Short mmCIF file of C-alpha atoms in Angstrom, two decimals:
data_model
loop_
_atom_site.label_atom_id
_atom_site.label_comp_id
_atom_site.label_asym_id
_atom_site.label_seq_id
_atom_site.Cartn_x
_atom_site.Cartn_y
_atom_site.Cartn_z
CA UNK A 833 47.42 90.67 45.58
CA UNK A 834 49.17 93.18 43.81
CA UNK A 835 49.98 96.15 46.06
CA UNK A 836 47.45 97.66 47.29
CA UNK A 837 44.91 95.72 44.77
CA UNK A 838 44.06 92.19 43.87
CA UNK A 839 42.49 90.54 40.59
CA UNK A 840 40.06 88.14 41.09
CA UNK A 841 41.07 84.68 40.18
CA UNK A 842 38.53 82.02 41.90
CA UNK A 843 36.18 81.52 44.79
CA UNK A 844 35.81 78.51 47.33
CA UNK A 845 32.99 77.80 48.92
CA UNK A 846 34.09 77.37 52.53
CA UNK A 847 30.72 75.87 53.45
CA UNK A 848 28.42 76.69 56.24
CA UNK A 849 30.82 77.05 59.09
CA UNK A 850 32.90 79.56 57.26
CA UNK A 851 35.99 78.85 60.22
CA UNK A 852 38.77 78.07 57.67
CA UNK A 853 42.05 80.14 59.63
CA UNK A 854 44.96 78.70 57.74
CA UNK A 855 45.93 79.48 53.76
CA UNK A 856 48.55 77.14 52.74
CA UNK A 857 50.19 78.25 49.00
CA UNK A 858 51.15 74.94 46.82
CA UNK A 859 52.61 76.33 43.44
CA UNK A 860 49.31 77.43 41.35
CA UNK A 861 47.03 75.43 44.11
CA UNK A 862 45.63 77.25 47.53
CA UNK A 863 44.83 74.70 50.29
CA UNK A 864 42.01 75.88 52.75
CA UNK A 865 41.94 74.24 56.53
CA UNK A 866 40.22 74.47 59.67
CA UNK A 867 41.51 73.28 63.01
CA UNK A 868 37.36 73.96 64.10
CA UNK A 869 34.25 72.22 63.98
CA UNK A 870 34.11 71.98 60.00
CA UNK A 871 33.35 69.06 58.01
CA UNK A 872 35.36 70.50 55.12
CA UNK A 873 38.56 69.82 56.94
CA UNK A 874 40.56 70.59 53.67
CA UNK A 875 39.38 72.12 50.28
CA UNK A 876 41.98 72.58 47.27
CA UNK A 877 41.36 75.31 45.12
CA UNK A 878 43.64 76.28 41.65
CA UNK A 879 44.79 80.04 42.27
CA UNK A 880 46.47 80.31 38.79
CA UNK A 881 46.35 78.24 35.43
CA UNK A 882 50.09 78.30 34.82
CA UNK A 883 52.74 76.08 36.68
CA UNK A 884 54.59 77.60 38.88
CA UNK A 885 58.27 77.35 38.09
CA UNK A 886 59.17 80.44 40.55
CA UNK A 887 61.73 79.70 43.40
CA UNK A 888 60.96 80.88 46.75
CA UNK A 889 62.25 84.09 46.95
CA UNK A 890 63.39 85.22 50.08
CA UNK A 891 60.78 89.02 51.18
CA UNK A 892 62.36 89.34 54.61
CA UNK A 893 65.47 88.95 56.42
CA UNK A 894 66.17 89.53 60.32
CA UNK A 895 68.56 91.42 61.13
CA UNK A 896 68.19 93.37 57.65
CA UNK A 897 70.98 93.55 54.84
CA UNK A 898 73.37 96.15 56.20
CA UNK A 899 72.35 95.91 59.90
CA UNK A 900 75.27 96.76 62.31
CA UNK A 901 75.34 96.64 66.59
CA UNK A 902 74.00 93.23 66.37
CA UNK A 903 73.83 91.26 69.60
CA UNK A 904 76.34 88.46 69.36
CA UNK A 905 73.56 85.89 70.56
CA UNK A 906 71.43 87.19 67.47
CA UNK A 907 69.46 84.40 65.36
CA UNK A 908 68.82 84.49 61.52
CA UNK A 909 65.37 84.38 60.41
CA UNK A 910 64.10 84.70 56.57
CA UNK A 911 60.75 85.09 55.14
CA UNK A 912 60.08 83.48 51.47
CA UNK A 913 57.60 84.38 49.25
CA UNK A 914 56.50 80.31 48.74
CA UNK A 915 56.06 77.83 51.86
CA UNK A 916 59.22 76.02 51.70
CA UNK A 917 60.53 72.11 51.77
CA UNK A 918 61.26 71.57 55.21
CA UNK A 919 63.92 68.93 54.60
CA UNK A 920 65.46 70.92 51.79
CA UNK A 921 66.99 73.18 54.61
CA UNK A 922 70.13 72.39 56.15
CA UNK A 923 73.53 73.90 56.36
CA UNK A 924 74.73 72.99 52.55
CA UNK A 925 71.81 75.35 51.46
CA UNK A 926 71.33 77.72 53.48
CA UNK A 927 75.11 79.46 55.01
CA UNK A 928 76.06 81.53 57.59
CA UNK A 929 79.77 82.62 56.91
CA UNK A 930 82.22 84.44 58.83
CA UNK A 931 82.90 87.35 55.82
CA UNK A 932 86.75 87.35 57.31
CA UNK A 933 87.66 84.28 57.84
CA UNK A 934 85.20 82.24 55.63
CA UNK A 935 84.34 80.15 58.64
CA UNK A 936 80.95 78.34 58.03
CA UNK A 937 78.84 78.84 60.97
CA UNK A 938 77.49 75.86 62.73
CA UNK A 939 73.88 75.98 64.30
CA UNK A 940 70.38 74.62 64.15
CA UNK A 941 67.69 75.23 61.51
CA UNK A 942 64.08 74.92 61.99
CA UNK A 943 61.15 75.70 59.33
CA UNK A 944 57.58 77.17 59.60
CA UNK A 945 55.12 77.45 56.11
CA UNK A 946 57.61 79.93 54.60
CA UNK A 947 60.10 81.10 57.47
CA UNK A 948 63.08 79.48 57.79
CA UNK A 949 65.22 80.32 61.14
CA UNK A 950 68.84 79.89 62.18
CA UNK A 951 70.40 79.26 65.57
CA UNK A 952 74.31 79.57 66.01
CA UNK A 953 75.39 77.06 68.50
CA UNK A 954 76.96 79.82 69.69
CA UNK A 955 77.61 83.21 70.68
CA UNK A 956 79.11 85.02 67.28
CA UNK A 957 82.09 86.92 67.38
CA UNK A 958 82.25 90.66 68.70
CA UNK A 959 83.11 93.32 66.05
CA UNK A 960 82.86 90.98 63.19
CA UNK A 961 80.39 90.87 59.71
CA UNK A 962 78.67 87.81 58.70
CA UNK A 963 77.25 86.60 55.37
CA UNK A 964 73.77 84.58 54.74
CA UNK A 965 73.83 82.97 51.49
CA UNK A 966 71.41 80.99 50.08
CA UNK A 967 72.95 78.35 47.46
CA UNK A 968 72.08 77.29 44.16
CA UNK A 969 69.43 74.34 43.96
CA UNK A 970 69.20 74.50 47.60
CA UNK A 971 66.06 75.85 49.60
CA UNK A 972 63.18 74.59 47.62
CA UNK A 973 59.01 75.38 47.81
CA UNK A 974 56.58 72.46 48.13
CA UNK A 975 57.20 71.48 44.29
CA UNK A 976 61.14 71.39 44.31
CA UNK A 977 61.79 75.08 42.66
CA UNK A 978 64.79 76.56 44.41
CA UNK A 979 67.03 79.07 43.13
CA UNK A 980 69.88 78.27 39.94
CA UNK A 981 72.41 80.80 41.46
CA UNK A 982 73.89 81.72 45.26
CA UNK A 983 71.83 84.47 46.56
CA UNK A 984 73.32 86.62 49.88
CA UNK A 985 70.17 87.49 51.03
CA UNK A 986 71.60 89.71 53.61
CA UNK A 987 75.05 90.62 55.35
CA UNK A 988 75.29 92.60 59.25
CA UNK A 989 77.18 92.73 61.92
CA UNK A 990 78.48 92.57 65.41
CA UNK A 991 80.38 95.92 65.53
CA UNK A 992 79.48 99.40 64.45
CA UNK A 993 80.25 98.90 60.71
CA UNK A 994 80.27 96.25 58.07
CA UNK A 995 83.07 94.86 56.83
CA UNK A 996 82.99 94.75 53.31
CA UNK A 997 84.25 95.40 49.64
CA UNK A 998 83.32 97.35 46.31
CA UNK A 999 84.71 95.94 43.00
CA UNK A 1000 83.87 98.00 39.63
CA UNK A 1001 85.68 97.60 36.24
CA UNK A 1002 87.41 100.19 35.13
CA UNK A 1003 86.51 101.98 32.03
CA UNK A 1004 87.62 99.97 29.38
CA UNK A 1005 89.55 101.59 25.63
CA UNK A 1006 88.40 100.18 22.81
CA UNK A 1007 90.52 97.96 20.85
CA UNK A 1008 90.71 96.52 17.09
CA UNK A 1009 90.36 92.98 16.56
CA UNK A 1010 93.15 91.01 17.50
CA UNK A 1011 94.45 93.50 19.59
CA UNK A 1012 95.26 92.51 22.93
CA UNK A 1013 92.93 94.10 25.48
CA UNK A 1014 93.94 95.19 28.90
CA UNK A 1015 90.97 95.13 31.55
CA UNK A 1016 91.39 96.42 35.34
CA UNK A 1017 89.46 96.22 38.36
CA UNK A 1018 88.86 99.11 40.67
CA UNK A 1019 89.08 97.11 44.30
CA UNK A 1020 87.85 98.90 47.32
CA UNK A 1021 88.97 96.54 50.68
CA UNK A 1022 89.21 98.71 53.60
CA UNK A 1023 89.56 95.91 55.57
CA UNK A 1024 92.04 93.78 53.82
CA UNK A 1025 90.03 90.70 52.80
CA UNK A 1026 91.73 87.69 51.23
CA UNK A 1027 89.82 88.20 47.61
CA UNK A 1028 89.54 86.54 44.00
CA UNK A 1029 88.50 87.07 40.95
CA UNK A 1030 87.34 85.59 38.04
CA UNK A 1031 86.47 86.94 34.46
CA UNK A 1032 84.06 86.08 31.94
CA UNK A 1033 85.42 88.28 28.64
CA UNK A 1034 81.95 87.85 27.38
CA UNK A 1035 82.90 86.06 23.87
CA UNK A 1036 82.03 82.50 24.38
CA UNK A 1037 85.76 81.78 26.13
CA UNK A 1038 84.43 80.58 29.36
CA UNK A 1039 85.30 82.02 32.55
CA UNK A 1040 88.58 82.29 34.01
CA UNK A 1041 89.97 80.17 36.89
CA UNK A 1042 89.78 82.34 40.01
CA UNK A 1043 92.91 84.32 40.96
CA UNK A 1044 94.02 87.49 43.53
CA UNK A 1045 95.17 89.60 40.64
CA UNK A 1046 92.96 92.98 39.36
CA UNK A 1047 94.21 92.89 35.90
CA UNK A 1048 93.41 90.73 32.74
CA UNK A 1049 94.06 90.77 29.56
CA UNK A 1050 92.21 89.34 26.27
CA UNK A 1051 92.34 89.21 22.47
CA UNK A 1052 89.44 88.81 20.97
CA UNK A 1053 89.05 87.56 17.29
CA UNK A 1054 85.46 88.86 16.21
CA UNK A 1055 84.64 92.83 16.91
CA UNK A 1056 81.53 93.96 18.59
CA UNK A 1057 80.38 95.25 22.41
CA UNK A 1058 81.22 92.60 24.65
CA UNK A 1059 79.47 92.32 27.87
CA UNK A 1060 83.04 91.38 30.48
CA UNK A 1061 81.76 89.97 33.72
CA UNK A 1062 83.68 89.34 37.28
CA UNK A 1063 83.03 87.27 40.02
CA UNK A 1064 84.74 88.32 43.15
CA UNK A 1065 84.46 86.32 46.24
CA UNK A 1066 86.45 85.21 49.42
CA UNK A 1067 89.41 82.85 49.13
CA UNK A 1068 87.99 79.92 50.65
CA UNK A 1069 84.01 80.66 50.43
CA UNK A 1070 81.82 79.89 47.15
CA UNK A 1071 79.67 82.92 47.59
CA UNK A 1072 80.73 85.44 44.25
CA UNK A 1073 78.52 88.09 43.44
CA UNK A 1074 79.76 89.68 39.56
CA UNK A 1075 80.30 92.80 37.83
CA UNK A 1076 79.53 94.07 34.26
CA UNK A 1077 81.24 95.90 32.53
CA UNK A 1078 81.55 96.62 28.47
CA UNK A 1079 84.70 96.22 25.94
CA UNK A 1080 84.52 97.48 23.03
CA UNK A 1081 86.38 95.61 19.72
CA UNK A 1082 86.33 97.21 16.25
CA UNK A 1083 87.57 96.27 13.13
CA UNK A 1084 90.73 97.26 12.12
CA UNK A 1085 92.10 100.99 10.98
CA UNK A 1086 93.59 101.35 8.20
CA UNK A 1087 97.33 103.51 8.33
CA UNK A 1088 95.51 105.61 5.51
CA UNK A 1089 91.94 106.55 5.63
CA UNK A 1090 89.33 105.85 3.01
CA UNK A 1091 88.93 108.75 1.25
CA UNK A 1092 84.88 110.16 0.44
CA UNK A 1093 83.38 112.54 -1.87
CA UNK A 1094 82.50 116.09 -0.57
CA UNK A 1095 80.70 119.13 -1.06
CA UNK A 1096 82.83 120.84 1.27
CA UNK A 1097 86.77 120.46 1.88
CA UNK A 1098 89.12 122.15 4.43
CA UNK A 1099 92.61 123.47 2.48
CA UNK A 1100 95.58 121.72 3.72
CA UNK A 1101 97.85 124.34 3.23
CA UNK A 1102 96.09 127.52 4.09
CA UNK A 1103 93.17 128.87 6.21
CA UNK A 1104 90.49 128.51 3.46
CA UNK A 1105 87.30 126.33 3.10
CA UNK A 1106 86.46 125.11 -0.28
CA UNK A 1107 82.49 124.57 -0.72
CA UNK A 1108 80.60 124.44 -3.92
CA UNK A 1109 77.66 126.52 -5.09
CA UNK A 1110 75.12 124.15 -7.05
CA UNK A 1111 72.65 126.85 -7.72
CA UNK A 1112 75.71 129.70 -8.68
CA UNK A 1113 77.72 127.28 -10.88
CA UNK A 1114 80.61 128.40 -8.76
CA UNK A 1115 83.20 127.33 -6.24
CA UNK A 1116 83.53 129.86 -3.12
CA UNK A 1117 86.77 129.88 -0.95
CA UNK A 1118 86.03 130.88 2.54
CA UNK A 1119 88.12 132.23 5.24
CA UNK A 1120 86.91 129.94 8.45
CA UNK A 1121 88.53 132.61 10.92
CA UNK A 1122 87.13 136.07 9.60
CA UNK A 1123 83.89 134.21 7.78
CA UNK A 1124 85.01 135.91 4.73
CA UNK A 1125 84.79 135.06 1.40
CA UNK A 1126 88.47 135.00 -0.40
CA UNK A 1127 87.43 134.01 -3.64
CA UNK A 1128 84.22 132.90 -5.76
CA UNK A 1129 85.31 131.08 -8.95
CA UNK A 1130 82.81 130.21 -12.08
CA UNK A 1131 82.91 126.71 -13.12
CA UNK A 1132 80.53 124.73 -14.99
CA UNK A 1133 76.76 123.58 -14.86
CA UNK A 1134 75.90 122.20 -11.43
CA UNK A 1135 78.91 121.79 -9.76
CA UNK A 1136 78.28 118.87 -6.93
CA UNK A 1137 81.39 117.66 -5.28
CA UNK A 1138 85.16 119.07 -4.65
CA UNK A 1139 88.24 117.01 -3.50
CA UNK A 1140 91.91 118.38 -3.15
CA UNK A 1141 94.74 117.61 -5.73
CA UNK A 1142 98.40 117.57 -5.50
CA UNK A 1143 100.11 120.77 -6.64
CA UNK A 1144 97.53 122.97 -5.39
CA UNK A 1145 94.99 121.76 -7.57
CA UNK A 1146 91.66 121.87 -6.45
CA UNK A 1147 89.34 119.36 -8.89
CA UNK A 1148 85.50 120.39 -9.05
CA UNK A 1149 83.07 117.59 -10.43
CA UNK A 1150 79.99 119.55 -12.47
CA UNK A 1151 76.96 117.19 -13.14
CA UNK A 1152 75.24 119.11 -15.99
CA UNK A 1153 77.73 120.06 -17.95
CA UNK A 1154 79.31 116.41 -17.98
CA UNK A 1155 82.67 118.37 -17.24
CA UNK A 1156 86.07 118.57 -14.94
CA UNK A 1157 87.15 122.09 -13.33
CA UNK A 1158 90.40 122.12 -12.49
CA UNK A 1159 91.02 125.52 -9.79
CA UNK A 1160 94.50 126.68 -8.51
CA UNK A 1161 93.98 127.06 -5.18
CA UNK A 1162 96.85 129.68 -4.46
CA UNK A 1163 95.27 132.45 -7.08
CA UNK A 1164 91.63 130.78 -7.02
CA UNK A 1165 91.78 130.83 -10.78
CA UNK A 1166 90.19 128.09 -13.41
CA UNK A 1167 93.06 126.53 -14.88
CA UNK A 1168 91.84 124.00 -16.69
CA UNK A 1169 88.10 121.98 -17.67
CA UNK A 1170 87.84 118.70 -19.24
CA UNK A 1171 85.26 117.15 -21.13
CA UNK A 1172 83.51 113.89 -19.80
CA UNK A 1173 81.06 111.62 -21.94
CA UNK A 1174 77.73 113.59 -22.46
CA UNK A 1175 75.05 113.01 -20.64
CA UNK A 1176 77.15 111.11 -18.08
CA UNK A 1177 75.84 112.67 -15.23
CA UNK A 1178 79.18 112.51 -13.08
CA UNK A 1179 78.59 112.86 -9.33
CA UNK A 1180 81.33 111.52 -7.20
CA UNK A 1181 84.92 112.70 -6.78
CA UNK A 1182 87.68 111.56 -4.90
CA UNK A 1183 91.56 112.10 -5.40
CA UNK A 1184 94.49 109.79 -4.76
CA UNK A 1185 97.78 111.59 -4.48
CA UNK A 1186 100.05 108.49 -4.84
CA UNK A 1187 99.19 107.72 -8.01
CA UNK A 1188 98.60 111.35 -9.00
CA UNK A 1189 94.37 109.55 -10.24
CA UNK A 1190 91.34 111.06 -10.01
CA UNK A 1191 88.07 108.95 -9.95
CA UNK A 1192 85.04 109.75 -10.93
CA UNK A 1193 81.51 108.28 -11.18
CA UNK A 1194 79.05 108.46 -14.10
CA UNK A 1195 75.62 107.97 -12.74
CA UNK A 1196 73.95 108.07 -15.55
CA UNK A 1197 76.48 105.19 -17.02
CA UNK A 1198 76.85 103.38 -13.70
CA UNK A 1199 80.62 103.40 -14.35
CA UNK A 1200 83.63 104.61 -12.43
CA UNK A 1201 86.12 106.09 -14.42
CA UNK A 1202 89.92 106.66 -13.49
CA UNK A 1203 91.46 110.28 -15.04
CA UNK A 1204 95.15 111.09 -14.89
CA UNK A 1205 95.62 114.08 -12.45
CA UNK A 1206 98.24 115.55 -15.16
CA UNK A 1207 96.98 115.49 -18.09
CA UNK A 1208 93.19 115.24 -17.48
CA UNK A 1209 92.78 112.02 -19.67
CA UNK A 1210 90.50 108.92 -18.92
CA UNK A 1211 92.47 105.89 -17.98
CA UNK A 1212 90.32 103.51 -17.75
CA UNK A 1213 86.18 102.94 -16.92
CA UNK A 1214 84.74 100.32 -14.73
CA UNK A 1215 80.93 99.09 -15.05
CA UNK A 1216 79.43 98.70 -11.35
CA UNK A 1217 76.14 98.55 -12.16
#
């Protein structure tokens, strides 16, 4: 069945006396009986060609997760999904815990195809919330799957509210590698429960020993988005449900930023925006406040990138012309153009201050050449392929 349809799989042929009441699941195997007058006591038919490696999952808990005004003589009753291993229930695998104290809750289990029922031996406390776990490896189906984690399957109470607690970690700031992070949990515990926590940073470390505190702190040596998980639980119980949450690590920032060619550049020292015009052979200076054009200067053929210079220079890379324009960018005026190798083709442009160099790149060489800032010469040229 799948909702409110069903895909046929197989058909068995109940025989004459077609009296068969009771379906019994076993993994990918149905088993047909009859308690009636049926000579095909028992048939076995395959329902699915696959193993089944599913644990019983649990469909239906009484009361229901979040239930409050319980009776205090109330019994615990869950429906699975799978008919379950009778003697694989018992009180290590299947917990009723007093969410306050931790106390495990003593009582008498009992089994039916895939309901599983608890009895407290008796009366539970007035005004108090109680957890029903289901641990790891315990309840199993008729082939020995069971689940690989604790599941609550549900949590109510005897009073008019539940007892309970919210943990969420805090928005995390992203740090470089090998930068201490600092990570902090968000703890709402209206009723002052005795909690724990452990962390999982996510980056192969392991996870941390349990402990009261909200606050961690990692460095991590490799950058990327780590997942951070927390288990939070009861001091005393085993029960830990987890969080997510997300640190970022990044590689380290440089005190002085790599510096990239442009077809655009703001002015450092006054309100003006530097573009160049390809199709004009010009550089325009633009006023980013009024949107008005200051100045429009001609350089040469196919100018393609600008970068700012010390002393108010403003250097201008032209492609076609295999050239250098050199603009004052206080008057706006061309105050100098040098001469690259023909037919160079040079197309980036950066400037470093510090060591007053300009470099540029010759795409048509595949070189990078280094220029003096003051006196326009070519230092040196580097082959890059």
């Amino acid at each position: 069945m799948n909702e409110d349809s069903a895909d046929f799989v197989s058909r068995m042929d109940s025989g004459l006396i077609d009296d068969h009441a009771f379906i019994n699941p076993l993994g990918n195997l149905l088993a047909l009986c009859s308690d009636h007058n049926n000579d095909r006591k028992i048939m076995i038919s395959v329902s699915g060609q696959e193993q089944d490696t599913q644990p019983p999952l649990p469909l239906f808990t009484s009361p229901a997760d979040g239930a409050v005004s319980q009776n205090v003589l109330s019994r615990v009753g869950i429906s699975f999904s799978d008919w379950v291993d009778p003697k694989s229930v018992n009180s290590s695998t299947v917990e009723v815990r007093h969410l306050s104290t931790g106390e495990l809750i003593p009582g008498t289990y009992s089994t039916m195809m895939g309901i599983v029922n608890f009895v407290p031996d008796s009366p539970l406390s007035l005004n108090s919330t109680y957890d029903v776990v289901l641990k790891a490896g315990g309840v199993k189906d008729q082939l020995g799957n069971s689940s690989a984690s604790d599941v609550r399957v549900c949590r109510f109470s005897t009073g008019s509210q539940l007892t309970d607690y919210k943990v969420t970690i805090q928005q995390t700031t992203a740090v470089p590698v090998g930068q201490q992070a600092q990570l902090t949990l968000a703890v709402t515990n209206p009723s002052g429960l005795d909690l724990e926590h452990s962390w999982n940073f996510g980056d192969g470390t392991g996870d941390s020993v349990f402990s009261p505190s909200a606050t961690a702190t990692h460095t991590y040596n490799g950058k990327g988005n780590f997942t951070v998980s927390v288990r939070t639980r009861i001091t005393g119980t085993a029960y830990s449900p987890s969080v997510n949450g997300v640190q970022v690590v990044h590689g380290v920032i440089p005190a002085q930023m790599p510096k990239i060619q442009s077809t655009i550049v703001v002015d450092p020292d006054r309100s003006l925006v530097w573009n160049v015009n390809p199709d004009n052979d010009s550089v325009s200076g633009i006023d980013p406040t009024a949107f008005a054009r200051i100045h429009e200067t001609a350089v040469g053929d196919q100018p393609v990138a600008v970068a700012i210079g010390s002393q108010d220079r403003l250097w201008v890379i032209n492609k076609r012309s295999s050239t250098l324009s050199v603009i004052n960018r206080a008057s706006g005026l061309t105050v100098n153009t040098y001469e690259l190798p023909k037919g160079a083709q040079p197309h980036g442009l950066v400037v470093d201050q510090a060591t007053s160099s300009v470099y540029v790149s010759f795409e048509a060489l595949g070189e990078v050449a280094r220029i003096s800032e003051t006196t326009g010469q070519i230092l040196g040229r580097t082959h890059v392929g």
